[in-house]
Amino acid sequence: MNNPFPLSLDNKRYQTWNYYLQTTFHTKVAKVPINAYFTCPNRDGTKGIGGCTFCSGQGSGDFPINPVKDLLLQFEQRKEVMEHKWPNCQKMVYFQAYTNTYAPLETLKQLYQPFVEKEDVIGICIGTRSDCLSQECIDYLAEIANKKEVWVELGLQTIHDTTSKQINRCSTYQEFEEAVQKLAKTNIKICVHIINGLPNETKDMMLETVKTLAKLPIHALKIHMLHIIDGSLMAKDYKQNPWPLLTLEEYIDVVIEQLEYLPQHIILQRLTGDGMEDILLAPMWTKKKTIVLNEIDKEMVRRNTYQGKKVKK
Ligand code: SF4
């Protein structure tokens, strides 16, 4: 069956991150994650304690704690690993773990500036919460974005405040939308993280999250399945009283329909997450990332569908 989706280099039916990077930078670009040892207002008592109930306590990063505190050294070490895999690749630095704008502007400048000046870094990606983006921080990031590509990655997880309360996000959809509108006035690129399979969320609620995001001026989306990670508050409840999580088939079904409601210009940075395998309690099918992605591809062909199919013109 011919692929009806135009923005693809590898027969995918949605716009991949790799497609965006290849067509923008004309080479392989690797994202190099570092841990700047921030905390988060949802952990230190400013907005909440204990953190989001799904958070492992390692700040939602998908790599183990790095004992090296020096960020440039961390970058060099991880860069080597990437270069082994993709010789001569270009690099973006990814401030991944915790809330990477949760500090006074002067501190942020000290952390980011070495990477702004580093010649072999072509872009800076910053994971954060929408309630931790002051206007002065946005203005500073917009200045950087005049020199290098800047991505702000906002953890939203769901548009539904009832769920957000239940998982102790301590942040509302309104705060998120305000942050998006502020960022959209700049040249900063916006990526949003969402989670499918959160407690008590129906398929319609998950679709509603994507339909709402589809109307916002965002550039990219990361879709994850809920991981029950040992050490999280959710894991404690789950161990005592396990509840049914989405099966692989249910997840694929939801993701495909979400893709159908997403306009084609929105880049899919991820369709499944990388959990830390040794502390993943459930669902175990998420460990097989390649299988999940392949099954999504196959099912899209079977349904003869593609990203944006259900977007009203
Ligand atoms: S997921 Fe992010 S916002 Fe939530 S507790 Fe962990 S670091 Fe904080």
Tab-separated table of C-alpha atoms and ligand atoms in Angstrom:
chain	number	residue	atom	x	y	z
A	1	MET	CA	0.000	0.000	0.000
A	2	ASN	CA	1.466	3.404	-0.950
A	3	ASN	CA	2.295	5.699	1.923
A	4	PRO	CA	-0.162	8.624	1.780
A	5	PHE	CA	1.888	10.662	4.299
A	6	PRO	CA	4.217	13.126	2.585
A	7	LEU	CA	6.691	14.042	5.363
A	8	SER	CA	8.641	10.802	5.622
A	9	LEU	CA	12.079	9.474	4.735
A	10	ASP	CA	11.467	5.959	5.982
A	11	ASN	CA	7.904	5.075	5.184
A	12	LYS	CA	6.483	6.262	8.508
A	13	ARG	CA	2.984	7.662	8.516
A	14	TYR	CA	3.743	10.492	10.917
A	15	GLN	CA	6.397	13.187	11.056
A	16	THR	CA	9.300	11.777	13.035
A	17	TRP	CA	11.915	13.765	14.939
A	18	ASN	CA	14.510	12.209	12.693
A	19	TYR	CA	12.686	13.497	9.590
A	20	TYR	CA	12.660	17.011	11.050
A	21	LEU	CA	16.367	16.889	11.967
A	22	GLN	CA	17.451	15.400	8.649
A	23	THR	CA	15.504	17.914	6.592
A	24	THR	CA	16.548	20.858	8.787
A	25	PHE	CA	20.221	20.095	9.476
A	26	HIS	CA	20.898	17.598	6.652
A	27	THR	CA	22.787	15.257	8.949
A	28	LYS	CA	22.237	12.959	11.917
A	29	VAL	CA	21.635	14.971	15.097
A	30	ALA	CA	21.875	13.328	18.520
A	31	LYS	CA	20.298	14.697	21.664
A	32	VAL	CA	22.821	14.436	24.513
A	33	PRO	CA	21.046	14.283	27.902
A	34	ILE	CA	22.650	15.817	30.964
A	35	ASN	CA	21.554	16.144	34.569
A	36	ALA	CA	22.022	19.624	36.027
A	37	TYR	CA	20.796	18.530	39.469
A	38	PHE	CA	17.827	20.839	39.674
A	39	THR	CA	14.915	20.013	41.924
A	40	CYS	CA	11.283	20.702	41.249
A	41	PRO	CA	8.609	22.845	42.987
A	42	ASN	CA	6.538	19.740	43.267
A	43	ARG	CA	9.173	18.056	45.379
A	44	ASP	CA	10.698	20.791	47.510
A	45	GLY	CA	7.412	21.944	49.106
A	46	THR	CA	6.988	25.146	47.076
A	47	LYS	CA	3.936	23.706	45.322
A	48	GLY	CA	3.855	20.182	46.648
A	49	ILE	CA	5.800	17.404	48.266
A	50	GLY	CA	6.492	13.910	47.048
A	51	GLY	CA	6.371	14.883	43.379
A	52	CYS	CA	4.080	13.567	40.668
A	53	THR	CA	2.925	10.132	41.747
A	54	PHE	CA	4.489	8.474	38.665
A	55	CYS	CA	7.886	10.178	39.098
A	56	SER	CA	10.699	7.930	40.186
A	57	GLY	CA	12.427	10.623	42.208
A	58	GLN	CA	15.125	10.844	39.568
A	59	GLY	CA	13.229	13.658	37.910
A	60	SER	CA	11.646	11.823	34.999
A	61	GLY	CA	14.979	11.467	33.231
A	62	ASP	CA	15.309	8.165	31.442
A	63	PHE	CA	18.922	7.630	32.363
A	64	PRO	CA	20.514	6.790	35.712
A	65	ILE	CA	21.923	9.463	38.004
A	66	ASN	CA	25.277	10.640	36.683
A	67	PRO	CA	27.803	11.065	39.496
A	68	VAL	CA	29.721	13.638	37.421
A	69	LYS	CA	28.621	17.124	38.477
A	70	ASP	CA	30.509	19.070	35.815
A	71	LEU	CA	28.023	19.553	32.988
A	72	LEU	CA	30.565	19.956	30.188
A	73	LEU	CA	32.276	16.764	31.325
A	74	GLN	CA	28.924	14.947	31.482
A	75	PHE	CA	28.245	16.178	27.961
A	76	GLU	CA	31.630	14.998	26.668
A	77	GLN	CA	31.191	11.549	28.225
A	78	ARG	CA	27.753	10.997	26.741
A	79	LYS	CA	28.793	12.561	23.451
A	80	GLU	CA	31.438	9.865	23.102
A	81	VAL	CA	28.785	7.162	23.447
A	82	MET	CA	26.657	8.863	20.774
A	83	GLU	CA	29.595	9.284	18.425
A	84	HIS	CA	30.374	5.611	18.743
A	85	LYS	CA	26.877	4.914	17.440
A	86	TRP	CA	26.703	7.773	14.920
A	87	PRO	CA	30.197	8.982	13.958
A	88	ASN	CA	30.260	12.694	12.994
A	89	CYS	CA	26.738	13.334	14.244
A	90	GLN	CA	25.776	16.862	15.273
A	91	LYS	CA	24.636	17.370	18.860
A	92	MET	CA	21.949	19.097	20.842
A	93	VAL	CA	22.356	19.239	24.601
A	94	TYR	CA	19.294	18.127	26.552
A	95	PHE	CA	18.780	19.426	30.085
A	96	GLN	CA	16.536	16.532	30.929
A	97	ALA	CA	16.125	15.576	34.566
A	98	TYR	CA	13.833	17.554	36.897
A	99	THR	CA	12.758	21.168	36.211
A	100	ASN	CA	15.569	22.857	34.318
A	101	THR	CA	14.358	26.447	34.615
A	102	TYR	CA	13.733	26.234	38.350
A	103	ALA	CA	16.465	28.628	39.520
A	104	PRO	CA	17.213	32.371	39.424
A	105	LEU	CA	18.061	33.678	35.961
A	106	GLU	CA	21.722	34.248	36.856
A	107	THR	CA	22.105	30.578	37.813
A	108	LEU	CA	20.401	29.481	34.609
A	109	LYS	CA	22.734	31.660	32.564
A	110	GLN	CA	25.773	30.086	34.218
A	111	LEU	CA	24.460	26.617	33.364
A	112	TYR	CA	23.313	27.269	29.798
A	113	GLN	CA	25.911	29.754	28.591
A	114	PRO	CA	28.834	27.293	28.157
A	115	PHE	CA	26.617	25.300	25.777
A	116	VAL	CA	25.501	28.429	23.940
A	117	GLU	CA	29.172	29.144	23.275
A	118	LYS	CA	30.163	25.562	22.511
A	119	GLU	CA	30.710	25.219	18.788
A	120	ASP	CA	29.822	21.556	18.526
A	121	VAL	CA	26.388	22.100	20.095
A	122	ILE	CA	23.802	23.118	17.497
A	123	GLY	CA	20.816	23.290	19.804
A	124	ILE	CA	19.678	23.397	23.410
A	125	CYS	CA	16.672	21.445	24.710
A	126	ILE	CA	15.307	22.253	28.142
A	127	GLY	CA	12.810	20.082	29.998
A	128	THR	CA	10.665	22.018	32.444
A	129	ARG	CA	7.224	22.769	33.907
A	130	SER	CA	4.972	25.500	32.583
A	131	ASP	CA	4.745	27.153	36.026
A	132	CYS	CA	8.542	27.597	36.158
A	133	LEU	CA	9.027	29.826	33.129
A	134	SER	CA	9.334	33.472	34.112
A	135	GLN	CA	9.117	36.133	31.417
A	136	GLU	CA	12.780	37.030	32.004
A	137	CYS	CA	13.744	33.396	31.499
A	138	ILE	CA	11.729	33.232	28.262
A	139	ASP	CA	13.377	36.474	27.080
A	140	TYR	CA	16.829	35.009	27.767
A	141	LEU	CA	16.021	31.760	25.953
A	142	ALA	CA	14.665	33.765	23.021
A	143	GLU	CA	18.010	35.587	22.856
A	144	ILE	CA	19.810	32.227	22.690
A	145	ALA	CA	17.362	31.091	20.017
A	146	ASN	CA	18.693	33.851	17.756
A	147	LYS	CA	22.015	31.960	17.730
A	148	LYS	CA	21.045	28.313	18.159
A	149	GLU	CA	17.911	26.243	18.030
A	150	VAL	CA	16.203	26.239	21.441
A	151	TRP	CA	13.530	23.732	22.407
A	152	VAL	CA	11.500	24.046	25.590
A	153	GLU	CA	9.954	20.721	26.556
A	154	LEU	CA	6.889	21.180	28.722
A	155	GLY	CA	5.631	18.298	30.830
A	156	LEU	CA	1.849	18.473	30.604
A	157	GLN	CA	0.867	14.775	30.765
A	158	THR	CA	-2.877	15.514	30.452
A	159	ILE	CA	-5.180	18.493	29.874
A	160	HIS	CA	-7.533	17.158	32.550
A	161	ASP	CA	-7.074	18.941	35.869
A	162	THR	CA	-8.979	16.181	37.686
A	163	THR	CA	-6.269	13.710	36.648
A	164	SER	CA	-3.499	16.225	37.337
A	165	LYS	CA	-4.798	16.582	40.891
A	166	GLN	CA	-4.977	12.862	41.326
A	167	ILE	CA	-1.365	12.377	40.237
A	168	ASN	CA	-0.203	15.379	42.290
A	169	ARG	CA	1.064	17.467	39.352
A	170	CYS	CA	0.386	20.677	41.348
A	171	SER	CA	-0.027	22.497	38.048
A	172	THR	CA	-3.065	23.323	35.936
A	173	TYR	CA	-3.902	23.231	32.248
A	174	GLN	CA	-4.415	26.996	32.348
A	175	GLU	CA	-0.816	27.527	33.533
A	176	PHE	CA	0.342	25.331	30.687
A	177	GLU	CA	-1.634	27.211	28.054
A	178	GLU	CA	-0.400	30.577	29.325
A	179	ALA	CA	3.207	29.384	29.068
A	180	VAL	CA	2.634	28.091	25.526
A	181	GLN	CA	1.154	31.425	24.445
A	182	LYS	CA	4.139	33.328	25.908
A	183	LEU	CA	6.662	31.001	24.243
A	184	ALA	CA	4.783	31.194	20.951
A	185	LYS	CA	5.551	34.928	20.748
A	186	THR	CA	9.247	34.034	20.445
A	187	ASN	CA	11.405	31.895	18.167
A	188	ILE	CA	11.689	29.184	20.831
A	189	LYS	CA	10.359	25.808	19.737
A	190	ILE	CA	7.821	24.053	21.961
A	191	CYS	CA	7.606	20.323	22.608
A	192	VAL	CA	4.910	18.907	24.909
A	193	HIS	CA	5.050	15.641	26.857
A	194	ILE	CA	1.877	13.661	27.469
A	195	ILE	CA	1.187	10.302	29.125
A	196	ASN	CA	-1.426	7.785	27.998
A	197	GLY	CA	-2.976	5.408	30.493
A	198	LEU	CA	-3.034	7.687	33.535
A	199	PRO	CA	-5.345	6.428	36.326
A	200	ASN	CA	-9.051	6.794	35.530
A	201	GLU	CA	-8.447	8.326	32.100
A	202	THR	CA	-10.640	6.946	29.329
A	203	LYS	CA	-9.672	6.761	25.671
A	204	ASP	CA	-11.884	9.791	25.018
A	205	MET	CA	-9.975	11.801	27.632
A	206	MET	CA	-6.631	10.876	26.039
A	207	LEU	CA	-7.965	11.894	22.629
A	208	GLU	CA	-9.279	15.124	24.125
A	209	THR	CA	-5.758	15.963	25.321
A	210	VAL	CA	-4.372	15.644	21.802
A	211	LYS	CA	-7.297	17.425	20.144
A	212	THR	CA	-6.712	20.380	22.478
A	213	LEU	CA	-2.961	20.424	21.824
A	214	ALA	CA	-3.615	20.272	18.090
A	215	LYS	CA	-5.118	23.765	18.312
A	216	LEU	CA	-2.118	25.289	20.113
A	217	PRO	CA	1.010	26.787	18.508
A	218	ILE	CA	3.269	23.887	19.491
A	219	HIS	CA	5.945	22.290	17.318
A	220	ALA	CA	6.352	18.795	18.696
A	221	LEU	CA	4.842	16.170	20.936
A	222	LYS	CA	6.214	13.270	22.961
A	223	ILE	CA	3.696	10.550	23.754
A	224	HIS	CA	4.510	8.100	26.533
A	225	MET	CA	2.756	5.154	28.094
A	226	LEU	CA	2.396	5.394	31.869
A	227	HIS	CA	5.288	3.529	33.471
A	228	ILE	CA	4.935	2.231	36.996
A	229	ILE	CA	8.429	2.834	38.303
A	230	ASP	CA	9.701	1.376	41.561
A	231	GLY	CA	10.272	4.129	44.088
A	232	SER	CA	7.357	6.256	42.861
A	233	LEU	CA	4.253	6.915	44.965
A	234	MET	CA	2.169	5.236	42.272
A	235	ALA	CA	4.262	2.080	42.539
A	236	LYS	CA	3.429	1.826	46.245
A	237	ASP	CA	-0.308	1.880	45.473
A	238	TYR	CA	0.129	-0.423	42.507
A	239	LYS	CA	1.982	-3.037	44.540
A	240	GLN	CA	-0.770	-3.028	47.186
A	241	ASN	CA	-3.655	-2.947	44.774
A	242	PRO	CA	-2.712	-3.410	41.100
A	243	TRP	CA	-5.163	-2.028	38.554
A	244	PRO	CA	-5.412	-2.839	34.861
A	245	LEU	CA	-3.013	-0.796	32.705
A	246	LEU	CA	-3.361	-0.289	28.964
A	247	THR	CA	-2.367	-3.355	26.982
A	248	LEU	CA	-0.036	-2.968	24.013
A	249	GLU	CA	-3.033	-3.285	21.652
A	250	GLU	CA	-4.998	-0.615	23.544
A	251	TYR	CA	-2.000	1.717	23.576
A	252	ILE	CA	-1.470	1.314	19.828
A	253	ASP	CA	-5.154	1.982	19.213
A	254	VAL	CA	-5.089	5.219	21.247
A	255	VAL	CA	-1.822	6.481	19.761
A	256	ILE	CA	-2.972	5.931	16.192
A	257	GLU	CA	-6.179	7.822	16.791
A	258	GLN	CA	-4.235	10.613	18.509
A	259	LEU	CA	-1.993	10.848	15.430
A	260	GLU	CA	-5.049	11.128	13.213
A	261	TYR	CA	-6.142	14.247	15.103
A	262	LEU	CA	-2.699	15.907	14.971
A	263	PRO	CA	-1.900	18.357	12.170
A	264	GLN	CA	0.984	17.193	9.995
A	265	HIS	CA	3.335	20.034	10.973
A	266	ILE	CA	3.569	18.706	14.558
A	267	ILE	CA	6.689	16.558	14.950
A	268	LEU	CA	6.432	13.328	16.923
A	269	GLN	CA	9.566	13.262	19.017
A	270	ARG	CA	8.459	10.030	20.682
A	271	LEU	CA	5.610	7.553	20.504
A	272	THR	CA	6.800	5.465	23.410
A	273	GLY	CA	9.081	6.126	26.366
A	274	ASP	CA	12.365	4.653	27.534
A	275	GLY	CA	11.779	3.493	31.085
A	276	MET	CA	14.645	2.463	33.309
A	277	GLU	CA	14.293	-1.263	32.794
A	278	ASP	CA	15.652	-2.366	36.151
A	279	ILE	CA	13.050	-0.404	38.111
A	280	LEU	CA	10.082	-0.795	35.776
A	281	LEU	CA	7.265	-2.674	37.505
A	282	ALA	CA	4.665	-2.498	34.732
A	283	PRO	CA	3.643	-2.693	31.969
A	284	MET	CA	6.429	-4.970	30.784
A	285	TRP	CA	5.570	-4.626	27.088
A	286	THR	CA	6.965	-1.073	27.175
A	287	LYS	CA	10.471	-2.562	27.405
A	288	LYS	CA	10.163	-3.668	23.784
A	289	LYS	CA	10.311	-0.215	22.276
A	290	THR	CA	11.102	-1.341	18.721
A	291	ILE	CA	8.208	-3.776	18.757
A	292	VAL	CA	5.832	-1.047	19.969
A	293	LEU	CA	6.934	1.299	17.165
A	294	ASN	CA	6.788	-1.436	14.525
A	295	GLU	CA	3.316	-2.488	15.625
A	296	ILE	CA	2.117	1.119	15.396
A	297	ASP	CA	3.491	1.298	11.829
A	298	LYS	CA	1.885	-1.991	10.834
A	299	GLU	CA	-1.477	-1.070	12.299
A	300	MET	CA	-1.438	2.315	10.551
A	301	VAL	CA	-0.915	0.526	7.238
A	302	ARG	CA	-3.660	-1.967	8.057
A	303	ARG	CA	-6.072	0.884	8.830
A	304	ASN	CA	-4.772	2.869	5.866
A	305	THR	CA	-4.377	5.916	8.072
A	306	TYR	CA	-1.783	8.625	8.759
A	307	GLN	CA	-1.050	11.679	10.924
A	308	GLY	CA	-3.658	14.360	10.354
A	309	LYS	CA	-6.228	12.139	8.642
A	310	LYS	CA	-9.010	13.372	10.932
A	311	VAL	CA	-7.923	17.035	11.049
A	312	LYS	CA	-10.717	19.212	9.707
A	313	LYS	CA	-9.500	21.361	6.820
B	1	SF4	S1	7.777	14.428	36.902
B	1	SF4	FE1	8.805	16.393	36.756
B	1	SF4	S2	7.373	17.826	37.727
B	1	SF4	FE2	6.772	15.778	38.381
B	1	SF4	S3	7.859	15.444	40.328
B	1	SF4	FE3	9.123	14.551	38.692
B	1	SF4	S4	10.551	16.224	38.182
B	1	SF4	FE4	8.847	17.178	39.304
